[in-house]
Amino acid sequence: MKPLYRRAALSALLASAALVAYPAFAQTAPPAADAPAPQTDDQNGSDIVITATKRSESLQNVPIAVSVLTTKKLDDLNITNFSQYAQMLPSVSFQALGGTPGTNVVYMRGVASGGDGNHSGSLPSVGVYLDEQPVTTIGGNLDVHIYDIARIESLSGPQGTLYGASSEAGTIRIITNKPDTSSLYGRIDLEGNKVSKGGYGGKAEGMINIPLSASIAFRGVAFYQRDAGYIDNVPGTRSFDVSAPLAPLAAGYTGTVNNSAFVKKDYNDTEIAGGRAALKVDLDSNWTITPSIMVQDTRSHGSYGYDPRLGDLKVQHFFPEFRRDRFWQAGLTIEGRLGNWDLTYAGAYLDRKDYASSDYTDYAEAYDNLYSSVGGIAGYFYFRNAAGNTIDPRQKVIGTDHFKKMSQEFRVASPSTNRFRIVAGLFYQRQSNDIHQDYQVAGLAPLLSVNGSPGTLWLTQQHRVDKDYAMFGEASFDLTPTLTFTAGGRAFIYDNSLIGFFGFGRNPAFNQLTGGPPPNAAYSTRTGVAGCFTTSGVRLRDAQLVGQANTTLLPAAVAGSPCTDLGVYSGGTILPVKASGQGVTYRFNLSWKPVSGVLLYGTMSRGFRPGGINRRADVAPYAADFLTNYEVGGKFTGFGGKFRFNAALYRQDWKKFQFSFLGQNSFTEIHNGPDARIWGAEFDSALTLGPLSLTASGSYTDAKTTKNLCIVDDPTYTCTGAGNLVSAPKGTRLPVTPQVKLNGSARYSVPMGGAKLYGQAVVAYQSSASTDIRTAVFETFSGNVINPAAQLGRLPSFTTADFAIGAEWSKFSLELYLQNAFDARGQLSRFQECGSCGQRPYIVPITPQTIGLRFGAKF
């Protein structure tokens, strides 16, 4: 039945797209050349005004590829979070790192190498903005709750001239509704739902707009949402090899453990609460000040990935799992005019804290198997308590991140009606992250733990700072009334640094030259305290090897760590490791309006992503990567604004792309890989036929490497030499992004008495995708060649269908909906807990079939 339903749903989607596109070719008489080109909102034929180019312009007059979800579209589709709106944006894909809200890594147009998202990893390639302020963060997107949002704009392709470093592949802008001085009004929305094979959820949301005077208005939003769980943590055991332990077993430990204390049905629920407030103050007819603040607290429990070896939507974990993600952002926008020039200042401060606990049992299971020939973990390592007895080697990970971002932008714009017009400005941002990752083993002896942290096998305690400076400008000149040339550039400087500690502890009685008791549970003599700087500037391990008498360690540069092994010694102190650079990005565009309602354009643009630092001293810093985009497109409007069809064709050259992966001992390493070339097409369309509204959008992405990806960096890309191997041959498809992505919707409304009744259907499809670019690596310990892409498995294609029926009155609305109506088990991503944990790949699914009831009231 499922293959039949998928084919039927896909056929309906393609038919919808064909029906939407048909009127463009059915028109026989184009409107007059001097007639204004109308635009359509997806539902009611009204003009869609966007600010993608830092000016207010009609969507159909902006000569770049932009997809827009309007207020009405967001409400109609019941969109409240990132994964829901990403499904409706054809060029957007993402990697769900564990599936927990707020941990997604966003990609656009296939610019994805996989493995991103680590707190010490690459900066994102897609910028995310909340109004005028960037909220792009490392290690997962800021999943802003979507309510009372004016629109979401998705700008495809490099946006580096106007939006900077983290907009290499594109930009997503979330634009909130602003305070309104016209009248007092508000709304309340309530919802309850039930997930098939899961629990109950719901949400309560409200908004109020209050004019305080003729020139001052306040707008406030509050929300609470509970997402029901649907993955079960089922009973199970893990057994470790204790046939030949190096030390007697601790009392009560037999080598077999169970998870009975954590067994739970519908394990993965999430609660989200927060609000926004904004104040608009019109100082006079030319100047407006808008301060705003948003707070959000997301609390997730359990695992959002299931283990297919155990069955559908089942997992078997052995430690508490949760994540709390809190953020607040304060913003200030000042808009005004000097003469006929527009001036804008946008400043913001973002503070984000997350605290998480994760099960890491799979790591112990994997390494017990890897070392099975020598008795497993108990027969090779030193997982012992203070009494010297062998203990349970399983780990849990306690992780925190404290992310701060301060950004400021000042820009000016000449009158948009001038034949020659410019936008120019200055930009600065500083973002920092305090990183804490504590890998704990219950009962581990203090002398085998990280110094000062009993029970901690491994500790990461680092401080990261990324700074960006830029000046930008874009100028447009109307060569004729219908032909416009635009050129823009951005000169940038980036300065990134990283300092702190990572690794194992070190028993003070152990000497690198003479030996002694085990230095730590892993018997590592290189990583961690062994690599910390002494007061002479020599690392502890090296100082002992040369017989240096004074091996006193310098104080820790980052609070909470025993010492510092990630940094640069200078004159008795330790400075951060730095990576910096500068350069220029550009955009050239030629647009032509041959007749009213038609816009054709060609674009060449370049985006970049800053380089950075690897925390391992023996891995070189990685350089910036650059993306060059060649694009042609068209925008077509007709039938008095009732029809819209926008499309683009592009080629992108991605030079020496940054590639992150879990290397030896599950260290995250970032390297510059080979080049890649991406060919693609995308379209977005809407048609209103009286009571029937249709939309369809889609993308095709063909992204492949143009050179070999080597295990060891090789400037020739032949991957020869000792220890080297072709990890991904030339022509390998880039991971994560589906080659085809389509979605379509149909909404039919009919008046009945004092109400408007409606029915709605939404269909979405995406093709399969690889989860890892690598097809060959050397396995830890054994040295055998394995295929990570095959081990993790592909993301299969899937189709979903959503249906809704409802009624709208002047002050009330009621809707019954069914999401994922056929309970498709679409896979958003796959992951494993560590670099060697291929024995248990996890699948992050879309939410199963959900039925719900929505009620809304306006006043």
Short mmCIF file of C-alpha atoms in Angstrom, two decimals, residues 6-371:
data_model
loop_
_atom_site.label_atom_id
_atom_site.label_comp_id
_atom_site.label_asym_id
_atom_site.label_seq_id
_atom_site.Cartn_x
_atom_site.Cartn_y
_atom_site.Cartn_z
CA ARG A 6 3.59 7.45 -2.48
CA ARG A 7 3.14 7.26 -6.23
CA ALA A 8 -0.38 8.69 -5.96
CA ALA A 9 0.74 11.51 -3.68
CA LEU A 10 3.70 12.36 -5.91
CA SER A 11 1.47 12.35 -8.99
CA ALA A 12 -0.93 14.73 -7.27
CA LEU A 13 1.97 17.01 -6.36
CA LEU A 14 3.29 17.12 -9.91
CA ALA A 15 -0.21 17.71 -11.25
CA SER A 16 -0.57 20.62 -8.86
CA ALA A 17 2.70 22.11 -10.10
CA ALA A 18 1.62 21.70 -13.71
CA LEU A 19 -1.73 23.34 -13.02
CA VAL A 20 -0.01 26.26 -11.30
CA ALA A 21 2.43 26.76 -14.18
CA TYR A 22 -0.15 26.37 -16.98
CA PRO A 23 -1.53 29.94 -17.00
CA ALA A 24 1.94 31.37 -17.75
CA PHE A 25 1.79 29.72 -21.14
CA ALA A 26 -1.96 30.14 -21.64
CA GLN A 27 -1.79 33.96 -21.69
CA THR A 28 -2.15 35.25 -25.19
CA ALA A 29 -1.88 39.02 -24.64
CA PRO A 30 0.72 40.38 -22.22
CA PRO A 31 -0.19 43.53 -20.33
CA ALA A 32 1.14 46.89 -21.42
CA ALA A 33 4.85 47.43 -20.85
CA ASP A 34 4.28 50.47 -18.67
CA ALA A 35 1.64 48.82 -16.45
CA PRO A 36 2.69 48.07 -12.88
CA ALA A 37 3.50 44.42 -12.25
CA PRO A 38 1.15 43.05 -9.59
CA GLN A 39 2.24 40.40 -7.14
CA THR A 40 0.35 37.73 -5.27
CA ASP A 41 0.22 36.44 -1.77
CA ASP A 42 -0.17 32.66 -1.84
CA GLN A 43 -3.71 32.86 -0.53
CA ASN A 44 -5.36 36.18 -1.30
CA GLY A 45 -3.64 37.83 -4.23
CA SER A 46 -2.12 40.67 -2.19
CA ASP A 47 1.35 42.08 -2.73
CA ILE A 48 4.23 40.35 -0.90
CA VAL A 49 6.72 42.96 0.27
CA ILE A 50 10.12 41.73 1.42
CA THR A 51 13.32 43.33 2.71
CA ALA A 52 15.85 40.80 1.40
CA THR A 53 17.92 43.55 -0.29
CA LYS A 54 17.79 45.79 2.82
CA ARG A 55 14.99 47.77 1.16
CA SER A 56 11.23 47.22 1.15
CA GLU A 57 10.43 45.83 -2.29
CA SER A 58 7.88 43.60 -3.94
CA LEU A 59 8.96 39.97 -4.11
CA GLN A 60 8.41 39.94 -7.87
CA ASN A 61 10.70 42.95 -8.37
CA VAL A 62 13.68 41.53 -6.47
CA PRO A 63 16.14 39.93 -8.95
CA ILE A 64 17.36 37.15 -6.67
CA ALA A 65 15.98 33.74 -5.73
CA VAL A 66 13.78 34.25 -2.66
CA SER A 67 11.13 31.93 -1.21
CA VAL A 68 8.64 33.51 1.18
CA LEU A 69 6.25 32.08 3.74
CA THR A 70 3.79 34.81 4.66
CA THR A 71 1.83 35.26 7.90
CA LYS A 72 -1.22 33.60 6.40
CA LYS A 73 0.79 30.74 4.92
CA LEU A 74 2.49 30.07 8.26
CA ASP A 75 -0.87 30.06 10.02
CA ASP A 76 -2.57 27.92 7.38
CA LEU A 77 0.17 25.31 7.54
CA ASN A 78 0.31 25.39 11.36
CA ILE A 79 4.06 25.99 11.28
CA THR A 80 5.71 26.56 14.66
CA ASN A 81 9.34 25.41 14.30
CA PHE A 82 12.34 25.13 12.02
CA SER A 83 11.82 21.60 10.70
CA GLN A 84 8.27 22.48 9.61
CA TYR A 85 9.15 25.62 7.67
CA ALA A 86 12.33 24.05 6.25
CA GLN A 87 10.13 21.39 4.62
CA MET A 88 8.32 24.14 2.69
CA LEU A 89 11.48 25.93 1.49
CA PRO A 90 12.79 24.13 -1.62
CA SER A 91 16.47 25.06 -1.32
CA VAL A 92 16.80 24.33 2.42
CA SER A 93 17.97 21.04 3.91
CA PHE A 94 19.34 20.20 7.33
CA GLN A 95 21.15 17.65 9.41
CA ALA A 96 19.38 16.81 12.67
CA LEU A 97 22.26 16.14 15.07
CA GLY A 98 20.50 13.79 17.43
CA GLY A 99 17.14 15.26 16.47
CA THR A 100 16.73 17.36 19.62
CA PRO A 101 15.24 20.80 18.88
CA GLY A 102 17.93 23.45 18.46
CA THR A 103 20.65 21.06 17.25
CA ASN A 104 19.98 21.21 13.51
CA VAL A 105 22.69 22.29 11.07
CA VAL A 106 21.18 24.19 8.14
CA TYR A 107 22.26 23.87 4.50
CA MET A 108 21.12 25.46 1.25
CA ARG A 109 21.49 24.39 -2.38
CA GLY A 110 23.53 21.31 -1.53
CA VAL A 111 26.42 23.15 0.13
CA ALA A 112 26.92 20.37 2.67
CA SER A 113 29.91 18.20 3.47
CA GLY A 114 28.35 16.52 6.52
CA GLY A 115 29.77 16.21 10.00
CA ASP A 116 29.22 19.85 10.93
CA GLY A 117 27.73 21.16 14.14
CA ASN A 118 30.43 20.46 16.73
CA HIS A 119 31.00 23.33 19.16
CA SER A 120 34.66 23.47 18.08
CA GLY A 121 33.82 23.02 14.41
CA SER A 122 33.25 25.18 11.38
CA LEU A 123 31.02 28.21 11.38
CA PRO A 124 27.67 27.64 9.65
CA SER A 125 27.34 28.20 5.91
CA VAL A 126 23.78 29.55 6.19
CA GLY A 127 23.02 32.73 8.06
CA VAL A 128 19.87 33.04 10.19
CA TYR A 129 18.40 36.42 11.11
CA LEU A 130 15.67 37.43 13.52
CA ASP A 131 14.49 40.74 12.09
CA GLU A 132 17.65 42.82 11.51
CA GLN A 133 19.85 40.85 13.92
CA PRO A 134 21.91 37.73 13.10
CA VAL A 135 21.17 34.76 15.37
CA THR A 136 23.42 32.25 13.59
CA THR A 137 25.04 29.98 16.16
CA ILE A 138 27.64 27.21 16.16
CA GLY A 139 26.57 23.71 17.09
CA GLY A 140 22.92 23.98 16.08
CA ASN A 141 20.41 26.52 14.88
CA LEU A 142 18.39 28.77 17.16
CA ASP A 143 14.95 27.18 16.79
CA VAL A 144 12.81 30.29 17.20
CA HIS A 145 9.17 29.54 17.96
CA ILE A 146 7.07 30.69 15.00
CA TYR A 147 4.05 32.73 16.04
CA ASP A 148 2.88 36.20 15.03
CA ILE A 149 5.56 36.21 12.33
CA ALA A 150 5.17 38.55 9.36
CA ARG A 151 7.09 36.27 7.02
CA ILE A 152 10.07 33.96 6.61
CA GLU A 153 12.39 34.80 3.73
CA SER A 154 14.76 32.21 2.29
CA LEU A 155 17.49 33.81 0.17
CA SER A 156 19.23 31.16 -1.94
CA GLY A 157 22.86 31.38 -2.99
CA PRO A 158 25.73 33.46 -1.58
CA GLN A 159 24.50 36.56 0.25
CA GLY A 160 27.95 37.62 1.38
CA THR A 161 27.70 41.24 0.24
CA LEU A 162 24.76 42.26 2.42
CA TYR A 163 24.73 39.48 5.02
CA GLY A 164 28.33 38.47 5.63
CA ALA A 165 30.43 35.49 6.64
CA SER A 166 27.84 32.92 7.66
CA SER A 167 25.72 33.50 4.55
CA GLU A 168 28.03 31.63 2.19
CA ALA A 169 25.25 29.42 0.82
CA GLY A 170 22.20 31.49 1.71
CA THR A 171 20.28 33.31 4.42
CA ILE A 172 17.05 32.65 6.30
CA ARG A 173 15.28 35.70 7.73
CA ILE A 174 12.50 35.50 10.34
CA ILE A 175 10.62 38.80 10.31
CA THR A 176 8.29 39.50 13.23
CA ASN A 177 5.13 41.60 13.11
CA LYS A 178 5.88 45.07 14.47
CA PRO A 179 3.94 47.21 16.95
CA ASP A 180 1.09 49.10 15.32
CA THR A 181 -0.25 52.48 16.49
CA SER A 182 -3.53 52.14 14.58
CA SER A 183 -5.64 50.16 17.08
CA LEU A 184 -5.82 47.76 20.00
CA TYR A 185 -6.13 44.13 18.90
CA GLY A 186 -4.92 40.65 19.72
CA ARG A 187 -5.47 36.93 19.32
CA ILE A 188 -5.39 33.69 21.28
CA ASP A 189 -4.74 30.26 19.77
CA LEU A 190 -5.14 26.89 21.49
CA GLU A 191 -4.37 23.41 20.24
CA GLY A 192 -4.50 19.82 21.44
CA ASN A 193 -3.08 16.84 19.55
CA LYS A 194 -2.35 13.13 19.75
CA VAL A 195 0.61 11.41 18.07
CA SER A 196 0.02 7.94 16.68
CA LYS A 197 2.07 5.44 18.70
CA GLY A 198 2.85 8.34 21.04
CA GLY A 199 1.48 10.71 23.63
CA TYR A 200 -0.58 13.88 23.85
CA GLY A 201 0.63 17.38 23.10
CA GLY A 202 -0.67 20.87 22.56
CA LYS A 203 0.07 24.56 22.67
CA ALA A 204 -1.28 27.89 23.86
CA GLU A 205 -0.27 31.12 22.15
CA GLY A 206 -1.33 34.71 22.40
CA MET A 207 -0.56 38.15 21.00
CA ILE A 208 -1.61 41.67 21.90
CA ASN A 209 -0.97 45.00 20.20
CA ILE A 210 -1.53 48.11 22.33
CA PRO A 211 -1.25 51.69 21.06
CA LEU A 212 0.06 53.71 24.02
CA SER A 213 -0.28 57.00 22.18
CA ALA A 214 -0.46 58.31 18.64
CA SER A 215 3.28 57.69 18.27
CA ILE A 216 4.01 54.76 20.61
CA ALA A 217 2.82 51.14 20.42
CA PHE A 218 3.59 47.92 22.28
CA ARG A 219 3.33 44.37 20.91
CA GLY A 220 3.69 41.28 23.06
CA VAL A 221 3.67 37.56 22.33
CA ALA A 222 3.59 34.59 24.73
CA PHE A 223 3.59 30.88 23.97
CA TYR A 224 3.77 27.42 25.51
CA GLN A 225 4.02 24.21 23.51
CA ARG A 226 4.36 20.57 24.45
CA ASP A 227 5.45 18.12 21.76
CA ALA A 228 4.40 14.59 22.62
CA GLY A 229 6.93 11.79 22.72
CA TYR A 230 6.75 8.78 20.41
CA ILE A 231 10.03 6.87 20.90
CA ASP A 232 10.11 4.22 23.63
CA ASN A 233 13.16 3.42 25.74
CA VAL A 234 12.74 -0.35 25.97
CA PRO A 235 14.33 -2.78 28.44
CA GLY A 236 17.68 -4.29 27.54
CA THR A 237 21.17 -5.23 28.65
CA ARG A 238 24.76 -4.73 27.56
CA SER A 239 27.46 -7.26 28.31
CA PHE A 240 31.17 -6.47 28.41
CA ASP A 241 34.09 -8.90 28.25
CA VAL A 242 35.28 -9.64 31.79
CA SER A 243 36.86 -13.00 30.99
CA ALA A 244 40.38 -11.77 31.66
CA PRO A 245 40.27 -8.46 33.58
CA LEU A 246 43.52 -6.79 34.62
CA ALA A 247 42.06 -6.35 38.10
CA PRO A 248 39.31 -8.11 40.08
CA LEU A 249 35.75 -6.98 39.45
CA ALA A 250 34.23 -4.43 41.80
CA ALA A 251 31.50 -5.65 44.10
CA GLY A 252 28.18 -5.90 42.26
CA TYR A 253 29.69 -5.63 38.77
CA THR A 254 29.36 -8.79 36.67
CA GLY A 255 30.01 -7.38 33.20
CA THR A 256 26.31 -7.20 32.36
CA VAL A 257 24.21 -4.08 32.97
CA ASN A 258 20.57 -3.20 32.36
CA ASN A 259 18.56 -0.02 31.83
CA SER A 260 15.55 -0.86 34.00
CA ALA A 261 15.76 2.49 35.84
CA PHE A 262 15.26 4.41 32.57
CA VAL A 263 12.66 2.35 30.71
CA LYS A 264 9.89 4.67 29.56
CA LYS A 265 7.22 4.90 26.91
CA ASP A 266 7.05 8.02 24.71
CA TYR A 267 10.53 8.90 25.89
CA ASN A 268 11.21 12.00 23.76
CA ASP A 269 8.88 14.82 24.74
CA THR A 270 9.70 18.53 24.50
CA GLU A 271 8.32 21.62 26.23
CA ILE A 272 8.83 25.13 24.87
CA ALA A 273 7.85 28.35 26.61
CA GLY A 274 8.70 31.96 25.98
CA GLY A 275 7.66 35.30 24.63
CA ARG A 276 8.54 38.44 22.70
CA ALA A 277 7.98 42.11 23.38
CA ALA A 278 8.61 45.12 21.19
CA LEU A 279 8.03 48.84 21.58
CA LYS A 280 7.77 51.15 18.58
CA VAL A 281 8.41 54.85 19.21
CA ASP A 282 7.90 57.34 16.39
CA LEU A 283 10.07 60.29 17.44
CA ASP A 284 8.73 62.30 14.52
CA SER A 285 7.65 61.67 10.95
CA ASN A 286 11.22 60.61 10.00
CA TRP A 287 12.68 58.72 12.97
CA THR A 288 11.54 55.51 14.66
CA ILE A 289 13.11 53.52 17.50
CA THR A 290 12.13 49.87 18.05
CA PRO A 291 13.62 48.08 21.07
CA SER A 292 12.69 44.42 21.39
CA ILE A 293 13.41 41.37 23.49
CA MET A 294 12.73 37.66 23.08
CA VAL A 295 13.13 34.83 25.59
CA GLN A 296 12.67 31.11 24.99
CA ASP A 297 13.20 28.03 27.13
CA THR A 298 13.19 24.60 25.46
CA ARG A 299 13.33 21.46 27.59
CA SER A 300 13.72 18.17 25.74
CA HIS A 301 13.80 14.71 27.24
CA GLY A 302 14.94 11.38 25.88
CA SER A 303 16.37 10.57 22.47
CA TYR A 304 14.96 11.72 19.13
CA GLY A 305 16.78 8.96 17.28
CA TYR A 306 15.65 5.33 17.34
CA ASP A 307 17.65 2.12 16.93
CA PRO A 308 16.32 0.14 13.93
CA ARG A 309 17.88 -3.03 15.34
CA LEU A 310 15.30 -2.90 18.13
CA GLY A 311 12.29 -2.17 15.93
CA ASP A 312 10.22 0.84 14.98
CA LEU A 313 10.57 3.88 17.25
CA LYS A 314 12.52 2.04 19.93
CA VAL A 315 15.78 2.80 21.67
CA GLN A 316 17.72 1.19 24.49
CA HIS A 317 19.64 3.73 26.55
CA PHE A 318 21.16 3.45 29.99
CA PHE A 319 21.60 6.96 31.41
CA PRO A 320 19.45 10.06 31.82
CA GLU A 321 18.98 11.99 28.57
CA PHE A 322 17.77 15.56 28.43
CA ARG A 323 18.64 18.96 27.02
CA ARG A 324 17.67 22.42 28.20
CA ASP A 325 18.20 25.24 25.70
CA ARG A 326 17.57 28.78 26.94
CA PHE A 327 18.17 32.04 25.15
CA TRP A 328 17.30 35.67 25.31
CA GLN A 329 17.97 38.35 22.75
CA ALA A 330 17.65 42.10 23.10
CA GLY A 331 17.59 44.15 19.93
CA LEU A 332 17.46 47.81 19.02
CA THR A 333 16.60 49.14 15.59
CA ILE A 334 16.75 52.85 14.78
CA GLU A 335 15.38 53.97 11.43
CA GLY A 336 15.36 57.48 10.10
CA ARG A 337 15.94 59.88 7.25
CA LEU A 338 18.50 62.57 6.58
CA GLY A 339 17.27 64.50 3.61
CA ASN A 340 15.98 61.80 1.30
CA TRP A 341 18.46 59.13 2.46
CA ASP A 342 17.38 56.28 4.76
CA LEU A 343 19.58 55.46 7.77
CA THR A 344 19.34 52.26 9.79
CA TYR A 345 21.13 51.11 12.92
CA ALA A 346 20.57 47.53 14.11
CA GLY A 347 22.19 46.23 17.29
CA ALA A 348 21.57 43.08 19.27
CA TYR A 349 22.87 40.97 22.11
CA LEU A 350 22.13 37.23 22.24
CA ASP A 351 22.76 35.02 25.26
CA ARG A 352 22.19 31.28 24.82
CA LYS A 353 22.82 28.56 27.41
CA ASP A 354 22.27 24.87 27.00
CA TYR A 355 22.74 22.01 29.43
CA ALA A 356 22.52 18.38 28.32
CA SER A 357 22.99 14.85 29.55
CA SER A 358 23.59 12.09 26.99
CA ASP A 359 23.99 8.34 27.13
CA TYR A 360 27.39 7.23 25.79
CA THR A 361 27.08 3.50 26.38
CA ASP A 362 27.66 2.76 22.70
CA TYR A 363 31.24 4.04 23.01
CA ALA A 364 32.06 1.42 25.65
CA GLU A 365 30.30 -1.26 23.61
CA ALA A 366 32.27 -0.35 20.48
CA TYR A 367 35.66 -0.26 22.18
CA ASP A 368 35.01 -3.46 24.09
CA ASN A 369 34.50 -5.09 20.70
CA LEU A 370 37.48 -3.36 19.06
CA TYR A 371 39.78 -4.68 21.79
#
